[in-house]
Short mmCIF file of C-alpha atoms in Angstrom, two decimals:
data_model
loop_
_atom_site.label_atom_id
_atom_site.label_comp_id
_atom_site.label_asym_id
_atom_site.label_seq_id
_atom_site.Cartn_x
_atom_site.Cartn_y
_atom_site.Cartn_z
CA MET N 6 127.09 102.44 78.77
CA PHE N 7 126.07 104.37 75.76
CA ALA N 8 124.24 101.16 74.80
CA SER N 9 122.27 100.74 77.77
CA LEU N 10 121.79 104.53 78.00
CA GLY N 11 120.22 104.65 74.47
CA GLY N 12 118.07 101.58 75.32
CA TYR N 13 116.79 103.18 78.37
CA LEU N 14 115.88 106.54 76.55
CA ILE N 15 114.03 104.25 73.91
CA TYR N 16 112.27 102.74 76.84
CA ILE N 17 111.18 105.94 78.52
CA ALA N 18 110.07 107.61 74.95
CA LEU N 19 107.98 104.98 74.77
CA LEU N 20 106.19 105.36 77.83
CA MET N 21 105.64 108.77 76.76
CA ILE N 22 104.62 108.23 73.19
CA ILE N 23 102.19 105.35 73.90
CA PRO N 24 99.80 107.30 76.29
CA LEU N 25 100.02 110.52 74.14
CA TRP N 26 99.44 108.47 70.90
CA ALA N 27 95.70 106.73 72.68
CA GLN N 28 94.89 110.28 73.89
CA SER N 29 95.23 111.65 70.58
CA LYS N 30 93.22 108.87 69.06
CA VAL N 31 90.64 109.44 71.88
CA LYS N 32 90.25 113.28 71.37
CA ASN N 33 90.35 113.09 67.34
CA THR N 34 87.68 109.95 67.39
CA TYR N 35 85.70 111.98 69.80
CA LYS N 36 85.85 115.06 68.10
CA LYS N 37 84.88 113.72 64.62
CA TYR N 38 82.01 111.75 65.95
CA SER N 39 80.23 114.13 67.89
CA GLN N 40 79.56 116.08 65.12
CA VAL N 41 77.32 113.14 63.75
CA ALA N 42 74.17 112.95 64.88
CA THR N 43 72.74 109.86 65.22
CA SER N 44 69.36 108.67 63.15
CA SER N 45 66.86 108.93 66.69
CA TYR N 46 68.42 111.85 67.57
CA MET N 47 68.36 111.27 71.51
CA THR N 48 70.42 112.87 73.56
CA GLY N 49 73.00 111.31 75.72
CA ALA N 50 70.89 111.71 78.73
CA GLN N 51 67.94 110.26 77.00
CA VAL N 52 70.23 107.26 75.85
CA ALA N 53 71.26 106.54 79.00
CA ARG N 54 67.66 106.74 80.56
CA LYS N 55 66.09 104.48 77.86
CA ILE N 56 68.80 101.56 78.46
CA LEU N 57 68.49 101.82 82.64
CA ASP N 58 64.84 101.64 82.07
CA ASP N 59 64.90 98.83 79.78
CA ASN N 60 67.29 96.72 82.05
CA GLY N 61 64.88 97.64 85.33
CA LEU N 62 67.40 99.89 86.72
CA PHE N 63 65.34 102.78 87.68
CA ASP N 64 66.76 103.58 90.66
CA VAL N 65 70.27 104.63 88.99
CA GLN N 66 70.09 108.53 88.34
CA ILE N 67 71.58 110.69 85.56
CA GLU N 68 73.61 113.50 86.29
CA GLU N 69 75.54 116.28 84.36
CA THR N 70 79.12 116.73 85.18
CA ARG N 71 81.51 119.34 84.33
CA GLY N 72 84.65 118.78 82.10
CA THR N 73 85.25 116.90 78.85
CA LEU N 74 85.44 113.22 78.47
CA SER N 75 84.52 113.13 82.28
CA ASP N 76 81.51 110.69 81.81
CA HIS N 77 81.41 107.77 84.48
CA TYR N 78 79.56 105.50 86.75
CA ASP N 79 79.71 106.07 90.63
CA PRO N 80 78.71 102.55 92.01
CA ARG N 81 78.57 103.99 95.37
CA LYS N 82 75.88 106.83 94.64
CA LYS N 83 74.54 104.65 91.72
CA VAL N 84 74.77 107.46 89.57
CA VAL N 85 75.42 107.88 85.52
CA ARG N 86 77.47 111.20 85.27
CA LEU N 87 77.67 112.38 81.64
CA SER N 88 79.66 115.77 80.71
CA SER N 89 77.63 118.29 79.72
CA ASP N 90 78.35 117.64 75.70
CA ASN N 91 77.35 113.93 76.21
CA TYR N 92 74.62 114.76 78.40
CA HIS N 93 73.06 117.38 75.80
CA GLY N 94 74.85 115.87 72.63
CA HIS N 95 72.58 114.26 70.14
CA SER N 96 75.42 112.92 68.50
CA MET N 97 77.10 109.02 68.09
CA ALA N 98 79.76 110.20 70.54
CA ALA N 99 77.41 111.48 72.86
CA SER N 100 75.35 107.71 72.55
CA ALA N 101 78.29 105.65 72.64
CA ILE N 102 79.79 106.94 76.07
CA ALA N 103 76.47 107.38 77.55
CA ALA N 104 75.78 103.58 76.90
CA HIS N 105 79.34 102.81 77.92
CA GLU N 106 78.70 104.17 81.30
CA VAL N 107 75.29 102.65 81.68
CA GLY N 108 76.87 99.47 80.84
CA HIS N 109 79.32 99.74 84.03
CA ALA N 110 75.57 100.37 85.94
CA ILE N 111 74.28 97.06 84.27
CA GLN N 112 78.02 95.24 85.37
CA ASP N 113 76.89 96.56 88.85
CA ALA N 114 73.52 95.59 89.00
CA GLU N 115 74.87 91.70 87.73
CA SER N 116 77.41 91.86 90.05
CA TYR N 117 79.72 91.35 87.41
CA ALA N 118 83.28 89.39 88.35
CA PHE N 119 86.10 91.61 87.17
CA LEU N 120 84.00 94.78 88.55
CA ARG N 121 83.83 93.34 91.93
CA PHE N 122 87.66 92.06 91.64
CA ARG N 123 88.37 95.84 90.89
CA HIS N 124 86.37 97.40 93.18
CA ALA N 125 88.20 95.02 96.07
CA LEU N 126 91.61 96.11 94.77
CA PHE N 127 91.00 99.85 94.63
CA PRO N 128 92.19 100.36 98.30
CA LEU N 129 95.59 98.36 97.75
CA ALA N 130 95.81 99.50 94.31
CA ASN N 131 95.56 103.28 95.92
CA LEU N 132 97.67 102.52 98.46
CA GLY N 133 100.60 101.07 95.96
CA SER N 134 100.12 104.33 93.46
CA ASN N 135 100.90 106.32 96.20
CA LEU N 136 103.90 104.43 98.27
CA SER N 137 105.59 102.43 95.56
CA PHE N 138 107.91 104.74 93.91
CA ILE N 139 108.89 106.39 97.42
CA LEU N 140 109.57 102.87 99.07
CA ILE N 141 111.63 101.43 95.71
CA ILE N 142 113.82 105.06 95.52
CA ALA N 143 114.20 105.20 99.68
CA GLY N 144 115.26 101.34 99.47
CA ALA N 145 117.49 102.32 96.30
CA LEU N 146 119.17 105.41 98.04
CA MET N 147 119.60 103.08 101.50
CA SER N 148 120.89 99.89 99.49
CA MET N 149 117.89 98.10 101.85
CA MET N 150 116.77 95.62 98.81
CA ASN N 151 114.14 94.45 101.14
CA LEU N 152 112.32 97.80 100.85
CA VAL N 153 112.60 97.94 97.24
CA LEU N 154 110.60 94.53 97.01
CA ILE N 155 108.19 95.78 99.40
CA GLY N 156 107.89 99.03 96.77
CA ILE N 157 107.32 96.55 94.10
CA VAL N 158 104.73 94.26 95.48
CA PHE N 159 102.73 97.78 96.37
CA MET N 160 103.44 98.50 92.94
CA SER N 161 101.74 95.16 91.88
CA PHE N 162 98.63 95.94 92.95
CA ALA N 163 98.50 99.09 91.02
CA VAL N 164 99.43 96.89 88.15
CA LEU N 165 97.11 94.52 88.68
CA PHE N 166 94.39 97.24 88.81
CA GLN N 167 94.87 98.19 85.90
CA VAL N 168 95.04 95.04 83.69
CA VAL N 169 91.36 94.02 85.76
CA THR N 170 90.26 97.47 84.08
CA LEU N 171 90.43 96.22 80.67
CA PRO N 172 88.01 93.33 80.82
CA VAL N 173 85.70 95.65 82.60
CA GLU N 174 85.90 98.24 80.23
CA TYR N 175 85.48 96.17 77.09
CA ASN N 176 82.95 94.36 78.57
CA ALA N 177 81.16 97.52 79.24
CA SER N 178 81.57 98.43 75.45
CA ASN N 179 80.18 95.28 74.37
CA ARG N 180 77.19 95.80 76.51
CA ALA N 181 76.59 99.10 75.25
CA MET N 182 76.64 98.09 71.41
CA GLY N 183 74.46 95.36 71.93
CA GLN N 184 72.08 97.96 73.91
CA LEU N 185 71.98 100.70 71.47
CA VAL N 186 71.15 98.10 68.78
CA SER N 187 68.43 96.29 70.26
CA SER N 188 66.86 99.49 71.68
CA GLY N 189 66.78 100.86 68.05
CA ILE N 190 69.32 104.04 69.14
CA ILE N 191 71.65 103.31 66.18
CA ARG N 192 70.95 101.87 62.92
CA ASN N 193 72.78 99.00 61.37
CA ASN N 194 74.95 101.21 59.33
CA GLU N 195 75.84 102.92 62.12
CA GLU N 196 77.25 100.50 64.51
CA ARG N 197 81.05 100.83 62.71
CA GLN N 198 80.87 104.36 63.68
CA THR N 199 80.11 103.96 67.05
CA LYS N 200 82.49 100.95 67.61
CA LYS N 201 85.07 103.41 66.61
CA VAL N 202 84.26 105.38 69.36
CA LEU N 203 84.09 102.87 72.00
CA ASN N 204 87.51 101.33 70.34
CA ALA N 205 89.27 104.58 70.56
CA ALA N 206 88.47 104.98 74.42
CA ALA N 207 89.64 101.41 75.38
CA LEU N 208 92.95 102.47 73.69
CA THR N 209 93.66 104.89 76.62
CA TYR N 210 93.21 101.90 79.09
CA VAL N 211 95.14 99.57 76.77
CA ALA N 212 98.00 102.18 76.83
CA ALA N 213 97.53 102.61 80.70
CA ALA N 214 97.79 98.74 81.40
CA MET N 215 101.03 98.60 78.81
CA VAL N 216 102.61 101.40 80.65
CA ALA N 217 102.29 100.08 84.07
CA VAL N 218 103.02 96.45 83.43
CA ALA N 219 106.36 97.60 81.31
CA GLU N 220 107.49 100.00 84.65
CA LEU N 221 106.59 96.96 87.01
CA ILE N 222 108.67 94.58 85.06
CA ARG N 223 111.72 97.09 84.69
CA PHE N 224 111.94 97.58 88.33
CA ILE N 225 111.59 93.42 88.94
CA MET N 226 114.53 93.27 86.47
CA MET N 227 116.51 96.11 88.53
CA PHE N 228 115.50 94.08 91.97
CA VAL N 229 116.87 90.54 90.19
CA VAL N 230 120.43 92.66 88.92
CA SER N 231 120.98 94.27 91.99
CA ASN N 232 120.31 90.94 94.21
CA ASP N 233 122.75 89.13 92.02
CA ASP N 234 126.03 91.72 92.20
#
């Protein structure tokens, strides 16, 4: 009993530590390179506009948004939204993040397969995130294993969404690096620092996927063990 309890506590600790470590890595890297200006001294908004125009995406707008690291691309409205620090900033961090979000706009324009798949999954993933734990807990309390199984199926959609997000984000980062270099926004000696910003940001998605997969496996194992009893 104590061994299983100890193992469970370690498991819970890891689920908490991994995301916190990833978030800390992102914040520290962003803080460091938000204080280092690029040789081109372009703002994040200027970087985004240049890359968009270079790729013929003149209809995609750029907007300033509140918050820190709240940057994102809205495919419904065709808008790249950059947090204030990145919108106005001249740093490597601002350029990297702006280019990354434009990478999503380019994916959208090219109908990138994984991005389309993720968009198609979103309704089911959102439903799974909201209902899965409720169904699993209710099923366990009422000893209704079919209800638990339905909850696990719903959860699997949310987990699949997290997994599919990984190639979408890494592809956007690869596109960002290519665009930053080819357009002359950063020089060759600045590539390493820019990659550090993009790689740190990607860690949050890796951590989220790891936690989601681990949780799904745990509930599957609990379901299997309960059926064997």
